CSV table of C-alpha atoms and ligand atoms in Angstrom, one decimal:
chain,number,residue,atom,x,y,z
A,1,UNK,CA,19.8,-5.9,31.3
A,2,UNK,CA,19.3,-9.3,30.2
A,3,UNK,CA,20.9,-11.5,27.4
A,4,UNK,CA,20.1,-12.0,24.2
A,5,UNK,CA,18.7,-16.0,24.7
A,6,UNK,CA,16.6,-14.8,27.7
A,7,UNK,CA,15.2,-12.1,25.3
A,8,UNK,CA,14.3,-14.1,22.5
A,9,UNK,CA,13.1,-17.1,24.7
A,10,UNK,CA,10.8,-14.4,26.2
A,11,UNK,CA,9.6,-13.3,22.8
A,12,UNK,CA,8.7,-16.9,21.3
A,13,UNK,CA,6.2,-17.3,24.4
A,14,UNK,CA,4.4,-14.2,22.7
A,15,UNK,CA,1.8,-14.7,20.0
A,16,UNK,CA,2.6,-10.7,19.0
A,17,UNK,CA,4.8,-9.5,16.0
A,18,UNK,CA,8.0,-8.6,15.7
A,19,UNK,CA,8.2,-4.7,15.5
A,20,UNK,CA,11.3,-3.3,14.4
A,21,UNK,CA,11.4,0.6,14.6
A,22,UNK,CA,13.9,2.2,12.6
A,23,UNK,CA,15.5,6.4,12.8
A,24,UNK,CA,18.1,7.6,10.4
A,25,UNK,CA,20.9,5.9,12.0
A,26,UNK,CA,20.0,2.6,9.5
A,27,UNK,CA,20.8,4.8,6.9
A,28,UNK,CA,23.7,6.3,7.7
A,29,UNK,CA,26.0,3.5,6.4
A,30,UNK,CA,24.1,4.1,2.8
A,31,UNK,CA,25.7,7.9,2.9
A,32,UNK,CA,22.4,9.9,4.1
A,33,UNK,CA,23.1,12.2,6.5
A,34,UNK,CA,21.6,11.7,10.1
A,35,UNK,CA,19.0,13.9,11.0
A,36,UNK,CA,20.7,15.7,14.2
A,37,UNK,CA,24.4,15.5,12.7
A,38,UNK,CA,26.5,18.9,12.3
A,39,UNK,CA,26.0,18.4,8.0
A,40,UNK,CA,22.0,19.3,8.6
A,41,UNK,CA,21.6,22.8,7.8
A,42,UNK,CA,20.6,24.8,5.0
A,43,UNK,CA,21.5,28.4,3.2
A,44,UNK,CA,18.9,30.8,2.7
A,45,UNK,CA,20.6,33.9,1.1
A,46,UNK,CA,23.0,34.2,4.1
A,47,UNK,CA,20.9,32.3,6.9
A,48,UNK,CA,21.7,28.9,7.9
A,49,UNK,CA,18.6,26.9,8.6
A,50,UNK,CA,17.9,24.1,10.4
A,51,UNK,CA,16.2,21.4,9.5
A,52,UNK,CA,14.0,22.0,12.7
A,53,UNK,CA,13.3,25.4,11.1
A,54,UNK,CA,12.8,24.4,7.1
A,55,UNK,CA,10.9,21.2,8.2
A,56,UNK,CA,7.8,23.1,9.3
A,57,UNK,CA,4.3,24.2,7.6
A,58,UNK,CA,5.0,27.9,8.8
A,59,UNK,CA,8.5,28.2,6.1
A,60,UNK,CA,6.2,26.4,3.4
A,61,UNK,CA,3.5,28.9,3.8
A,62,UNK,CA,6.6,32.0,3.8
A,63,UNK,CA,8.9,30.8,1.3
A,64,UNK,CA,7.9,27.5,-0.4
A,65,UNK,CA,9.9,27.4,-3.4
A,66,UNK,CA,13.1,27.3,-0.8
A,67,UNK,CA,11.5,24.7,1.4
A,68,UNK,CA,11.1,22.5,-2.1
A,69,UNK,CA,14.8,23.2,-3.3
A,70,UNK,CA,15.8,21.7,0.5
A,71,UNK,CA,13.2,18.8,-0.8
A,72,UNK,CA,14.6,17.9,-3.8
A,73,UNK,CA,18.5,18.6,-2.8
A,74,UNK,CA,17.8,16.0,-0.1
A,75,UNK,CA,15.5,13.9,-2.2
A,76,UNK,CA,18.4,13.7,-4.9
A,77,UNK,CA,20.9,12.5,-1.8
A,78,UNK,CA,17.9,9.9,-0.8
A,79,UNK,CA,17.8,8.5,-4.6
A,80,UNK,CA,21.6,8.4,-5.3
A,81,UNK,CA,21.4,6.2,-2.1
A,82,UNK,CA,21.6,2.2,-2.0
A,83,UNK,CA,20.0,0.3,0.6
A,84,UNK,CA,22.7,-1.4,3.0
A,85,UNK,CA,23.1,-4.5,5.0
A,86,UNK,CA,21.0,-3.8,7.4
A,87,UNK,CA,17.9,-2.4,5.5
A,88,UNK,CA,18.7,-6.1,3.6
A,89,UNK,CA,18.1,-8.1,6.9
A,90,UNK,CA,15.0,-6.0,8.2
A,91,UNK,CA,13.4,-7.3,4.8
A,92,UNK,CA,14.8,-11.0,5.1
A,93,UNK,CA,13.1,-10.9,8.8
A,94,UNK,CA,10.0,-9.6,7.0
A,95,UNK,CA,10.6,-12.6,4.7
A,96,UNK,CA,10.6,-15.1,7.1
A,97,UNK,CA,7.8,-13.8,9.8
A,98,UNK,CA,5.2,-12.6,6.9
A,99,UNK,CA,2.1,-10.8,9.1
A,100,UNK,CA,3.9,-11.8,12.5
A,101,UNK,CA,6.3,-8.4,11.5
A,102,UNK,CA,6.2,-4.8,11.3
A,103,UNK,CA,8.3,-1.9,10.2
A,104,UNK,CA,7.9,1.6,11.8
A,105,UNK,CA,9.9,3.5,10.2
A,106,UNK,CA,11.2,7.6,10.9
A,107,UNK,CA,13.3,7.4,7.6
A,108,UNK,CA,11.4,9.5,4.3
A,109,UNK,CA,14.7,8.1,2.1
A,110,UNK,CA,12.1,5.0,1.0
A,111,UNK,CA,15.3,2.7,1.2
A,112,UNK,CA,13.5,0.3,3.3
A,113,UNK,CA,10.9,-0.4,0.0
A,114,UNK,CA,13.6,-0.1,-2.5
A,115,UNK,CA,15.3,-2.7,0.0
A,116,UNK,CA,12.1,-5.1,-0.5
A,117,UNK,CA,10.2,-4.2,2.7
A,118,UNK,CA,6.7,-4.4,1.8
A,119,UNK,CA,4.5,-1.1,1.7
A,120,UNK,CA,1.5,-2.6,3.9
A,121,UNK,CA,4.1,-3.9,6.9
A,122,UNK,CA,6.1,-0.9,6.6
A,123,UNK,CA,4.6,2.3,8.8
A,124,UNK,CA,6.6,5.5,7.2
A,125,UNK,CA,5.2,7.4,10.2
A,126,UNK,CA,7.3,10.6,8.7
A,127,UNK,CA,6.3,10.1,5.0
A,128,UNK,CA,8.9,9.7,1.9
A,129,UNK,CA,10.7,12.1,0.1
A,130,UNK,CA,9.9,10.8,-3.1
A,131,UNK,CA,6.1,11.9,-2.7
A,132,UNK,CA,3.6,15.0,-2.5
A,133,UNK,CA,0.3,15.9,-1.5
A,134,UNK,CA,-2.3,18.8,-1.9
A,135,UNK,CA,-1.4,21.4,0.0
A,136,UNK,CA,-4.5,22.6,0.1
A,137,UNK,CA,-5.9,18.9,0.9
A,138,UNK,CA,-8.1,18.8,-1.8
A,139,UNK,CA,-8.2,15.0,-1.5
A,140,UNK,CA,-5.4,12.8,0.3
A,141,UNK,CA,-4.1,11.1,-2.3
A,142,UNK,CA,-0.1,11.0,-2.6
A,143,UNK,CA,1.5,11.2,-5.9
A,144,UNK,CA,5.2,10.5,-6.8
A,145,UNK,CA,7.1,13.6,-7.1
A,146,UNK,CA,7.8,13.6,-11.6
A,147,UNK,CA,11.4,12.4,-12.7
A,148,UNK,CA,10.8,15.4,-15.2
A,149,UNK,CA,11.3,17.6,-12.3
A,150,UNK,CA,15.0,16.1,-12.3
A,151,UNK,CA,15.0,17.4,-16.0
A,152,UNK,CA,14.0,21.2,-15.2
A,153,UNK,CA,15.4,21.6,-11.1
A,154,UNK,CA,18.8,23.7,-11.5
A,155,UNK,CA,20.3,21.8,-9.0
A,156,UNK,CA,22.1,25.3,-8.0
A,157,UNK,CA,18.7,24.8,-5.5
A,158,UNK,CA,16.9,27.8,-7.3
A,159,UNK,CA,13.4,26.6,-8.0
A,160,UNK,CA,12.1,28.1,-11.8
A,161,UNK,CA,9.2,28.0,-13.4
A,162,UNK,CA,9.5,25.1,-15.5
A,163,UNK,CA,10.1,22.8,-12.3
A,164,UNK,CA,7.0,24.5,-10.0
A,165,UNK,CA,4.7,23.3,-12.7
A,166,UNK,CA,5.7,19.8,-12.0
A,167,UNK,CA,5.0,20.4,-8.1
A,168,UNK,CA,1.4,20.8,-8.3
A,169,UNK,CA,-1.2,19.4,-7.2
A,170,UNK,CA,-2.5,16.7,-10.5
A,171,UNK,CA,-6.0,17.0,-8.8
A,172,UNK,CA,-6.9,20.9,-8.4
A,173,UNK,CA,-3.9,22.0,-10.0
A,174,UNK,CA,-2.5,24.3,-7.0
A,175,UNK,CA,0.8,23.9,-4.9
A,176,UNK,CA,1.5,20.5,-4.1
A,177,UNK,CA,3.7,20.1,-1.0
A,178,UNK,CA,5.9,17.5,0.0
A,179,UNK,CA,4.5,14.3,1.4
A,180,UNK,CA,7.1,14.3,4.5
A,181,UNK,CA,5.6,15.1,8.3
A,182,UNK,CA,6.9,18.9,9.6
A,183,UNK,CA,7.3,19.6,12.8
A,184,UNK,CA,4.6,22.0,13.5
A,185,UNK,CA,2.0,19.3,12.4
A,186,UNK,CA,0.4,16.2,13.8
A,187,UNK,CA,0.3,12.4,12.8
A,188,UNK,CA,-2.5,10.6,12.0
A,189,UNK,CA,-3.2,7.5,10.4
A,190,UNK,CA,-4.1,8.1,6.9
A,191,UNK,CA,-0.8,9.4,6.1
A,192,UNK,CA,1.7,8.4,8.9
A,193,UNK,CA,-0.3,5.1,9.7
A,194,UNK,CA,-0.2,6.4,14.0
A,195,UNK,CA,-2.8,4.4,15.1
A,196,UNK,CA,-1.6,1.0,13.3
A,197,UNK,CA,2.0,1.8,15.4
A,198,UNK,CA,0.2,2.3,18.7
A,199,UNK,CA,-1.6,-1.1,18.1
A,200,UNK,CA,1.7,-2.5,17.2
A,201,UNK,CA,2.9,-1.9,20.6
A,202,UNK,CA,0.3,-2.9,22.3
A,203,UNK,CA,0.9,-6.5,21.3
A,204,UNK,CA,4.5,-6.4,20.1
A,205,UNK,CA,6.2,-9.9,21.2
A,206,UNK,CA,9.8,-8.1,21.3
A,207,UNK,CA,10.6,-4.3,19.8
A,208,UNK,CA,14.3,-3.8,18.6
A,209,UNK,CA,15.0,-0.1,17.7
A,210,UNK,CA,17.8,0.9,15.8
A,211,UNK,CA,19.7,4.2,14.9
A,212,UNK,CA,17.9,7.3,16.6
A,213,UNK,CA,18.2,9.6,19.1
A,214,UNK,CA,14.2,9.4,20.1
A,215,UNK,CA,13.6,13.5,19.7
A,216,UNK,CA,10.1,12.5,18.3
A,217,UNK,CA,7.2,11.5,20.1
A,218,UNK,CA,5.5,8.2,18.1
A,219,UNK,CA,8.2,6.1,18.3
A,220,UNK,CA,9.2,7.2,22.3
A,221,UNK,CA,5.5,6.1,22.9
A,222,UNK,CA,6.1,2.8,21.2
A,223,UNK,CA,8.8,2.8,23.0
A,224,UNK,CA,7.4,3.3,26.0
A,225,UNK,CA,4.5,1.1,25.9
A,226,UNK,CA,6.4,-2.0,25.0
A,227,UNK,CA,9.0,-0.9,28.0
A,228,UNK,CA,5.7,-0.6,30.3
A,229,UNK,CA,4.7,-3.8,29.4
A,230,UNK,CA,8.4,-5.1,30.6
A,231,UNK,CA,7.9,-6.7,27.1
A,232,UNK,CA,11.3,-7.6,25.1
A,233,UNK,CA,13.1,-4.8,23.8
A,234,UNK,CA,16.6,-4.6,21.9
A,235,UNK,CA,18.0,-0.9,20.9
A,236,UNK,CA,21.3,-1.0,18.7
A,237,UNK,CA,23.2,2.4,18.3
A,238,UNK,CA,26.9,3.9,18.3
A,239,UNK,CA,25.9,6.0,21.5
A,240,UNK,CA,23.6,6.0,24.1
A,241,UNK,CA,20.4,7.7,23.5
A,242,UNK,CA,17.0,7.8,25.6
A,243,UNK,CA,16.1,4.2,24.4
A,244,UNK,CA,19.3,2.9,26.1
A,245,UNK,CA,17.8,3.9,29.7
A,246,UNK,CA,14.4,2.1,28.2
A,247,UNK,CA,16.0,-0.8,27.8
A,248,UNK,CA,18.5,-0.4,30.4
A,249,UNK,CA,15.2,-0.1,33.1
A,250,UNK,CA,14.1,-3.0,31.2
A,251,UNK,CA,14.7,-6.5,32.7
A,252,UNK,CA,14.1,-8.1,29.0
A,253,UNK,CA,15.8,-4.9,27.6
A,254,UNK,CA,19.9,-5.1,26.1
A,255,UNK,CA,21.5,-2.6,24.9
A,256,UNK,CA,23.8,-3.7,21.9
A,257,UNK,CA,26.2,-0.7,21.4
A,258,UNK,CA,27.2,-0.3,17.3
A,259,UNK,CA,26.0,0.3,13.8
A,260,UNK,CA,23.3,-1.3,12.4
A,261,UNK,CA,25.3,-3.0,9.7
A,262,UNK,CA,27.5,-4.3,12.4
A,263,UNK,CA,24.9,-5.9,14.4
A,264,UNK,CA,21.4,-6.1,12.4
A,265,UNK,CA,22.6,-9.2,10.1
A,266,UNK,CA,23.0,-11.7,12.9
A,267,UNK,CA,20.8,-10.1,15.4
A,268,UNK,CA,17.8,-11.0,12.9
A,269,UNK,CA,18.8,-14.0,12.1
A,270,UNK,CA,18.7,-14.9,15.7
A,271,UNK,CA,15.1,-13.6,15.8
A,272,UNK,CA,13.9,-15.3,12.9
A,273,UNK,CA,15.2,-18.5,13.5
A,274,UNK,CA,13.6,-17.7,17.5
A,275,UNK,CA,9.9,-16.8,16.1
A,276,UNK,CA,9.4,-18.7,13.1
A,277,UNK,CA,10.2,-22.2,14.7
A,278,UNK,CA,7.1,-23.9,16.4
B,1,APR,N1,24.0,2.6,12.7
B,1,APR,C1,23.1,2.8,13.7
B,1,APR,N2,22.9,4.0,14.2
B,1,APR,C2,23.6,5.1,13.8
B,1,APR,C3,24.6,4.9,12.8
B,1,APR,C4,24.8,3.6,12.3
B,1,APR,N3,25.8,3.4,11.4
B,1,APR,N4,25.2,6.2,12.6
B,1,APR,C5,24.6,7.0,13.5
B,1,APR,N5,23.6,6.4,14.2
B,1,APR,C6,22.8,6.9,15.2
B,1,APR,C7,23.2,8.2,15.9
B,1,APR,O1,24.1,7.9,17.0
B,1,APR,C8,21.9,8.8,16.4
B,1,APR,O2,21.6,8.3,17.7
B,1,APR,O3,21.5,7.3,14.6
B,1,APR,C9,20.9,8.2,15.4
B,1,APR,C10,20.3,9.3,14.4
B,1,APR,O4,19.6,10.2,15.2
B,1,APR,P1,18.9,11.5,14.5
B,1,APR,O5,19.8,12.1,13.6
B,1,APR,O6,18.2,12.3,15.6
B,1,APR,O7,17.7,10.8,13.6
B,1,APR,P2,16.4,10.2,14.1
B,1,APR,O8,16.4,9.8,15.5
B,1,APR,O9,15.9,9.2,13.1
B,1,APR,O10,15.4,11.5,14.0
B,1,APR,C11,14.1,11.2,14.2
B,1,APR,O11,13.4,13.5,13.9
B,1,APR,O12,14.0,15.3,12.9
B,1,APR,C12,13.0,14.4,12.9
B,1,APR,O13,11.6,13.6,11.2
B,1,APR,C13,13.0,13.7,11.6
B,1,APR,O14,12.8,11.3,11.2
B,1,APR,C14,13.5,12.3,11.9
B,1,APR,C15,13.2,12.2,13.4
């Protein structure tokens, strides 16, 4: 493990960006629930679901008015939310290092834009809760979910008729579905930009990874690739996770054990004021 002068005099002598990838721990401090936390699941009659379980395209295709009411009971959690500290430094780093930065991000909750991250540096490689999509793909265009759907949804998470007619699809007029990644479905780089985060890896000049557990496979191979390359590499988190033996294995890697609003702040500045001086 190495310290954090070492790390960032190691990433200055790199002509690569600045990737930050970011998991639900960066929101956690704005009141959104973590993805793997006990407060996850969802009632179906008298079923608990997991997210694991309502998050797929199989329970869309089987009961997709209940998949939307988990949609927009979440989405309403997402937009009651306010970006936080952290999400605040990630776009002053952006600030500073212009096209030497990008965001990959696993977060749908969109705080990262409403925080003033920029929508061409930031990868949402799960999508954002806020938008939809053909479900029957009749062109790939995303649309923002209608505030009138706020008007008609019975937040008692019963889906009526009034609010499926503002969840279709503005182009062909069938089911839209929501714009988020499920986990019976692939990435690509038209909607979840996969490519762009590979190539950001590639030729990353340090990665710092904050808040997640690493249960998805994108961001433990951008993980992996910059740890292969024995690139610099940062993870900050309450608790271990897999990217603390990444980093740990790592001889520029350091681990820095605590919230993101506890360390992000000054960790960035430290990297901006690293990478943006000559
Ligand atoms: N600051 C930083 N990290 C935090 C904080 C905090 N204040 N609070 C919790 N964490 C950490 C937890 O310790 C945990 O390691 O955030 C991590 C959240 O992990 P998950 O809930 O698994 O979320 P994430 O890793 O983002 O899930 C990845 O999996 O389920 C899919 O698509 C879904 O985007 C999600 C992806």
């Amino acid at each position: 493990m190495a310290d954090l002068d070492e790390i960032l005099r190691a990433a200055k002598s790199n002509s690569g960006p600045a990737v930050l990838l970011t998991g639900a721990g960066i929101s956690a401090e704005s009141g959104i629930p973590t993805f793997r936390g006990e407060e996850g699941y969802w009632r179906v009659g008298s079923k608990n679901y997991q997210p694991t379980e309502m998050a797929t395209w199989a329970t869309f295709s089987r009961m997709p008015d209940e998949v939307w009411a988990w949609y927009l009971y979440r989405r309403g959690i997402c937009r009651a939310a306010a970006p936080n500290a952290a999400h605040r430094a990630v776009r002053a780093l952006e600030e500073t290092l212009e096209d030497r930065f990008v965001l990959i991000t696993q977060n749908v909750d969109g705080l990262h834009l409403r925080a003033g991250s920029t929508e061409p540096r930031t990868y949402q490689i799960h999508g954002n809760i806020d938008f939809m999509r053909c479900a029957d793909e009749c062109t790939e265009a995303l649309y923002r979910i209608p505030d009138e759907v706020d008007a008609t949804w019975d937040k008692g998470r019963k889906i009526d008729v009034a609010t499926r007619e503002h969840l279709l699809c503005p182009a062909c007029g069938t089911r839209a579905r929501p714009h988020v990644l499920w986990f019976d479905e692939s990435y690509d780089e038209i909607h979840f930009r996969f490519e762009s985060s590979l190539a950001a890896a590639a030729e990353a000049a340090i990665l710092i990874v904050v808040g997640t557990t690493g249960q998805t496979n994108l961001p433990l191979h951008v993980g992996s690739m910059v740890a292969e390359r024995g690139a610099p590499m940062i993870f900050v988190n309450p608790e271990p996770t897999t990217f603390t033996r990444m980093v740990d294995d790592n001889p520029l890697g350091l681990f820095l054990e605590g919230t993101a609003g506890d360390h992000l702040p000054g960790l960035l500045a430290s990297v901006a004021e690293a990478l943006a001086t000559p």
